[in-house]
PDB file of C-alpha atoms in Angstrom:
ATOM      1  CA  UNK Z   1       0.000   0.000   0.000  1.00 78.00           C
ATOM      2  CA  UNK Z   2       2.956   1.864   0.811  1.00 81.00           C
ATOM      3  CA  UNK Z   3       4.549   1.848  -2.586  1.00 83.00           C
ATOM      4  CA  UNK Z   4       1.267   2.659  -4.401  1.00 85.00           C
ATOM      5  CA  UNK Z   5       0.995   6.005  -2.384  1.00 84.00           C
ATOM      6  CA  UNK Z   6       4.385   6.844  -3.173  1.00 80.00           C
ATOM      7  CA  UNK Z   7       3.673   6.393  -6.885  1.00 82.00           C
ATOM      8  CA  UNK Z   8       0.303   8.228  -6.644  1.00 82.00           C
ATOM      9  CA  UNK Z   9       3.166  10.900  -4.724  1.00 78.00           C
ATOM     10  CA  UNK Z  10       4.980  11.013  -7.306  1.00 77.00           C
ATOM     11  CA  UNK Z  11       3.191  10.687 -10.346  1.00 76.00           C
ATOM     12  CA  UNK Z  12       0.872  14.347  -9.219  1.00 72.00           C
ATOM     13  CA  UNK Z  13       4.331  15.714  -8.278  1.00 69.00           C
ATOM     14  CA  UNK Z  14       5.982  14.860 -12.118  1.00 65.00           C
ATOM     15  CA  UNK Z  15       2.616  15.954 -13.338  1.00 65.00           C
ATOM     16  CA  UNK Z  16       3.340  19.932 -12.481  1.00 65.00           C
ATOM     17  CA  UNK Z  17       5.341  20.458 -15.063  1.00 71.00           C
ATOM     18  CA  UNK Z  18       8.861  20.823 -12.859  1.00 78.00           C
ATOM     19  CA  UNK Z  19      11.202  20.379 -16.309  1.00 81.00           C
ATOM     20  CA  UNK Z  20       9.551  23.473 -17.707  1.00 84.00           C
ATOM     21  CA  UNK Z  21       9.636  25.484 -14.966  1.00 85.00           C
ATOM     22  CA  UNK Z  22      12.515  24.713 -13.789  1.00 85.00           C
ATOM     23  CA  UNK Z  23      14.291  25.323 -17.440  1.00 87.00           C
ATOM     24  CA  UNK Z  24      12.888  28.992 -17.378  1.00 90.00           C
ATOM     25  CA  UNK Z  25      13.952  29.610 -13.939  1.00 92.00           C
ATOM     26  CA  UNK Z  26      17.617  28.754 -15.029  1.00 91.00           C
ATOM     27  CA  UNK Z  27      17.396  30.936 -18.481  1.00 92.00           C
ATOM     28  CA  UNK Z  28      15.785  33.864 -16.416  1.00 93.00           C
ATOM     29  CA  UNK Z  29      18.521  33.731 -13.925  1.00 95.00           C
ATOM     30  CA  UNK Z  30      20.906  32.863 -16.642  1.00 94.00           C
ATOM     31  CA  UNK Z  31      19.895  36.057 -18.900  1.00 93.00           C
ATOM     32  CA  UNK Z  32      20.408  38.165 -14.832  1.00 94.00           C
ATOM     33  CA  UNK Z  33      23.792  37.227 -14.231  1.00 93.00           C
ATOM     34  CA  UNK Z  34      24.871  37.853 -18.196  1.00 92.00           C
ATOM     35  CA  UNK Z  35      23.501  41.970 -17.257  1.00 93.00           C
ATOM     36  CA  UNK Z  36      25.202  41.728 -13.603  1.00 93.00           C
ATOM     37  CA  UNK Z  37      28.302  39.764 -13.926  1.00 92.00           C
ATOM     38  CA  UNK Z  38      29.479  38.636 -17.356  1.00 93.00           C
ATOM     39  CA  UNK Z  39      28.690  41.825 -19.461  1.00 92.00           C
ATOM     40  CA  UNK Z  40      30.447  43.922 -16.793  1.00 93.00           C
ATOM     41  CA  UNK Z  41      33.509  42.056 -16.571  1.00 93.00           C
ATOM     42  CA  UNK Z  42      34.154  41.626 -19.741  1.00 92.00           C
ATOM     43  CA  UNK Z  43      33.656  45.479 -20.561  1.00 91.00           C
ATOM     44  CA  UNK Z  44      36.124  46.053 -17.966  1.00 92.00           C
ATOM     45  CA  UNK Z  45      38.239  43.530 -19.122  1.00 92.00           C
ATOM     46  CA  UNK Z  46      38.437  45.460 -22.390  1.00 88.00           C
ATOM     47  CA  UNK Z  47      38.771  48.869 -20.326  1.00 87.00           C
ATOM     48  CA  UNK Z  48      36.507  50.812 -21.370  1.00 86.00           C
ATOM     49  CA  UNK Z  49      35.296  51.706 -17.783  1.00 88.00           C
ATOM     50  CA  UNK Z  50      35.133  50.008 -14.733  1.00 90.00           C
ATOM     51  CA  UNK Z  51      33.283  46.818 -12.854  1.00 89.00           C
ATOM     52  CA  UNK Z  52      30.837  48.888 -10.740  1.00 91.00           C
ATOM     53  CA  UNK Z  53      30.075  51.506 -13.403  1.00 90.00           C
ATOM     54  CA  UNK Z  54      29.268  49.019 -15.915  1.00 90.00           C
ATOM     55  CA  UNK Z  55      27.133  47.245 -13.557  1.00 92.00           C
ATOM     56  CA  UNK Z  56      25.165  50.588 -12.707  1.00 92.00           C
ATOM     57  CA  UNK Z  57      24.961  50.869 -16.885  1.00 90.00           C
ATOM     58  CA  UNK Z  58      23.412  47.848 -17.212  1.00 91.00           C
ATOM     59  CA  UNK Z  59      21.362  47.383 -14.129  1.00 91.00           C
ATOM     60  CA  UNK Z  60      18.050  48.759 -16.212  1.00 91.00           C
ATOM     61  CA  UNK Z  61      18.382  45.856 -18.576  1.00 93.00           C
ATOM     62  CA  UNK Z  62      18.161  43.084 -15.897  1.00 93.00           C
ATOM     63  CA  UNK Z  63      14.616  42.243 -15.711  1.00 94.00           C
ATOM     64  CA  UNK Z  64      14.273  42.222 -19.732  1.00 94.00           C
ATOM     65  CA  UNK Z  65      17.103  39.734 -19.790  1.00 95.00           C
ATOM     66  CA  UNK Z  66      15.151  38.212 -17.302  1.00 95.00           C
ATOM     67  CA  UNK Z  67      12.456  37.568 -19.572  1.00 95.00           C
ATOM     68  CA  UNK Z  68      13.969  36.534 -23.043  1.00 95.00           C
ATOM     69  CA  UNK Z  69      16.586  34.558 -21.282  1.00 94.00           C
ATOM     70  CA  UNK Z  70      13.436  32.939 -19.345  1.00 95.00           C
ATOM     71  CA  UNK Z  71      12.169  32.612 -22.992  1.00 94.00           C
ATOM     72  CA  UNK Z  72      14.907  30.877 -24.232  1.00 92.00           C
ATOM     73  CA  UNK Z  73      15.388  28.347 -21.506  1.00 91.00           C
ATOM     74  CA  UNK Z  74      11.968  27.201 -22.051  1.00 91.00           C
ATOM     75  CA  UNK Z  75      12.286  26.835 -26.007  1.00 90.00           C
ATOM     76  CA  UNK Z  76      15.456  24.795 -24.936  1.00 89.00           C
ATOM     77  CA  UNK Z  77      13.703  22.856 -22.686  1.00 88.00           C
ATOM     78  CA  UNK Z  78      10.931  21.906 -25.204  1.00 86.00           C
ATOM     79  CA  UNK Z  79      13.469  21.083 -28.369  1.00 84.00           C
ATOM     80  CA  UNK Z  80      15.628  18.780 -25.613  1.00 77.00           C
ATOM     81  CA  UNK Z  81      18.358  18.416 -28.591  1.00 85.00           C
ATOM     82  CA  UNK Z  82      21.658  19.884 -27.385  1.00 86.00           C
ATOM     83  CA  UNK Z  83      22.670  21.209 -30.976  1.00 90.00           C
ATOM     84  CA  UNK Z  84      19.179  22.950 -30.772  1.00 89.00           C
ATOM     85  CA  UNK Z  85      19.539  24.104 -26.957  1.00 89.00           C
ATOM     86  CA  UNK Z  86      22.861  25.724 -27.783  1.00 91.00           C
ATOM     87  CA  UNK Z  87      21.681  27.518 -30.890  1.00 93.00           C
ATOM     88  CA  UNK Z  88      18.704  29.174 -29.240  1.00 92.00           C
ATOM     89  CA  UNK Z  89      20.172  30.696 -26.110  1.00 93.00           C
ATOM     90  CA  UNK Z  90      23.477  31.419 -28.032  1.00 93.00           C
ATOM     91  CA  UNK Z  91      21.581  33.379 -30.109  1.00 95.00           C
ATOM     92  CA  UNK Z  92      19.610  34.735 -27.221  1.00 94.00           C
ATOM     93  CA  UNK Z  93      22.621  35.696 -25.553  1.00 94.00           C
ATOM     94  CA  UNK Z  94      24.286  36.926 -28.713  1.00 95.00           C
ATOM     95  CA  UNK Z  95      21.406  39.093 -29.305  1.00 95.00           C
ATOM     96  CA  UNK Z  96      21.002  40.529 -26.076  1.00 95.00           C
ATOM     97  CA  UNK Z  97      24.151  41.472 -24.921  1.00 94.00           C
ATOM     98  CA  UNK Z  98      24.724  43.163 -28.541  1.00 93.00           C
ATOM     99  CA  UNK Z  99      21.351  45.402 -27.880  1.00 93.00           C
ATOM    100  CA  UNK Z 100      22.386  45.941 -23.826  1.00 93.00           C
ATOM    101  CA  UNK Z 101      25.794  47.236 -25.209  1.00 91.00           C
ATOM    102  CA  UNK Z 102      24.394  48.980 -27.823  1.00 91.00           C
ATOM    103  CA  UNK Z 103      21.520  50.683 -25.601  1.00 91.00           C
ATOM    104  CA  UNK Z 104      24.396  51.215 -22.434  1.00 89.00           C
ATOM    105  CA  UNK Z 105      27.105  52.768 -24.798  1.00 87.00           C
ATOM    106  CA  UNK Z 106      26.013  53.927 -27.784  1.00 84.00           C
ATOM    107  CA  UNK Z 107      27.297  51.827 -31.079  1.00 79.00           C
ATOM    108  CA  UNK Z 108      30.802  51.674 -29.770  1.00 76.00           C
ATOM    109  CA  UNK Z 109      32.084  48.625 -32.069  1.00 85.00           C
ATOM    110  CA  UNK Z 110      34.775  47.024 -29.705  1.00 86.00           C
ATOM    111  CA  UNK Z 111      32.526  46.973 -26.926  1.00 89.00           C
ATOM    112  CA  UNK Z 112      29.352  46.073 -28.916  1.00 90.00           C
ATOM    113  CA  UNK Z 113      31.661  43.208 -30.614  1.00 91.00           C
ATOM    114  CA  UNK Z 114      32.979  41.683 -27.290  1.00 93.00           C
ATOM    115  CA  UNK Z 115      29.973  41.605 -25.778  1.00 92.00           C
ATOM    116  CA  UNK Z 116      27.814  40.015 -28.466  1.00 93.00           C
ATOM    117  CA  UNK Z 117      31.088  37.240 -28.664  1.00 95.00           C
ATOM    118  CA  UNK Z 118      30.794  36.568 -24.303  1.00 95.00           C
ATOM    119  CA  UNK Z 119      26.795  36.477 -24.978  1.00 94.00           C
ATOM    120  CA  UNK Z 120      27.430  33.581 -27.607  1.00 95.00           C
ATOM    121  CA  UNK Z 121      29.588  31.940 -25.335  1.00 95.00           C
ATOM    122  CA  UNK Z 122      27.940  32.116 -22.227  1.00 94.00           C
ATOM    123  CA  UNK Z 123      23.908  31.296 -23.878  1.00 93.00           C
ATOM    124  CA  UNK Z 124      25.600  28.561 -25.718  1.00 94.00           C
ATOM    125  CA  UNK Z 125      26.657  26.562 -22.906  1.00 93.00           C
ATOM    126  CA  UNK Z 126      23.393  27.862 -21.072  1.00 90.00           C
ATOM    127  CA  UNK Z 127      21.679  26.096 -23.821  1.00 90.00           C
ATOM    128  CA  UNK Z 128      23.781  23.296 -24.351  1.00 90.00           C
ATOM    129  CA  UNK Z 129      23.119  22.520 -20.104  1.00 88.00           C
ATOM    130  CA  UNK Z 130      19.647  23.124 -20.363  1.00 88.00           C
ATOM    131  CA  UNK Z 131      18.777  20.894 -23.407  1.00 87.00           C
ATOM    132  CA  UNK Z 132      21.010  18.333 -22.140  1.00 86.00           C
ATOM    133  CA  UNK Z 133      19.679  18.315 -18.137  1.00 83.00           C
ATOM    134  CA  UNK Z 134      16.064  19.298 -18.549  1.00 80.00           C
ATOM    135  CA  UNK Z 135      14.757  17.964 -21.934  1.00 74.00           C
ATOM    136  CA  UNK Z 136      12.297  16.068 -22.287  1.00 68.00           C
ATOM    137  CA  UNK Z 137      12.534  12.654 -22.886  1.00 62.00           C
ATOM    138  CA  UNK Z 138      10.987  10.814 -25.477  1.00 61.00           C
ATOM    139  CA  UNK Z 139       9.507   7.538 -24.361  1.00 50.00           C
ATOM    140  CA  UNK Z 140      11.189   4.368 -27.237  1.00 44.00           C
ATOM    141  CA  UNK Z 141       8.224   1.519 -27.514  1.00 48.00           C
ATOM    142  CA  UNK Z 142       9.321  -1.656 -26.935  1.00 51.00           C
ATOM    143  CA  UNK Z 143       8.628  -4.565 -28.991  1.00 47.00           C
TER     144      UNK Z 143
END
């Protein structure tokens, strides 16, 4: 009787939905710490102003990368390829950090081309993760 309520457990818990929500969590917090860490080191990095400064440039864009990067992780999530994963958030990140630069600084190329290239980086591994740890996963009949 034991085991039967532990599968009944169980089976309403995996019914919520956990992969999905737990692949937008990581994208949303994902797309936060590109704005709060990874932009602002590399534009320091690159010197063309400091850690804090940048952070205080780019501390209006943090909910919006909230949201695409939120975005993203789900459409890895759903696609559960890793070739697929890495494409969409590398583009997501490529995409955002170009426009975050771009918005912060104006269209200055060396920063704009820096951080579009750490975006890339960082969303493809993001997706790569994500595909790879929360896909879903396709149930192979038996014969």
């Amino acid at each position: 009787m034991i085991k039967r309520l532990n599968k009944y457990i169980v089976s309403k818990i995996m019914g919520i939905r956990l992969r999905p929500t737990v692949a937008v969590f990581l994208g949303g917090f994902a797309g936060l710490s590109l704005t709060s860490t990874i932009l602002p080191t590399v534009i320091s990095v690159v010197g063309f102003t400091d850690d804090f400064s940048a952070r205080l440039d780019l501390a209006g864009f943090a909910v919006y990368a909230f949201m695409v990067w939120a975005l993203g992780g789900w459409l890895c999530q759903r696609r559960a390829s890793a070739q697929a994963g890495a494409l969409i958030l590398g583009l997501t990140g490529l995409l955002s950090a170009a426009v975050f630069a771009a918005l912060a600084y104006g269209v200055a190329q060396e920063v704009l081309l820096i951080c579009a290239a750490a975006g890339l980086a960082y969303g493809t591994f993001g997706g790569l993760l994500i595909a790879i740890a929360l896909g879903d996963v396709k149930e192979v009949a038996a014969d």
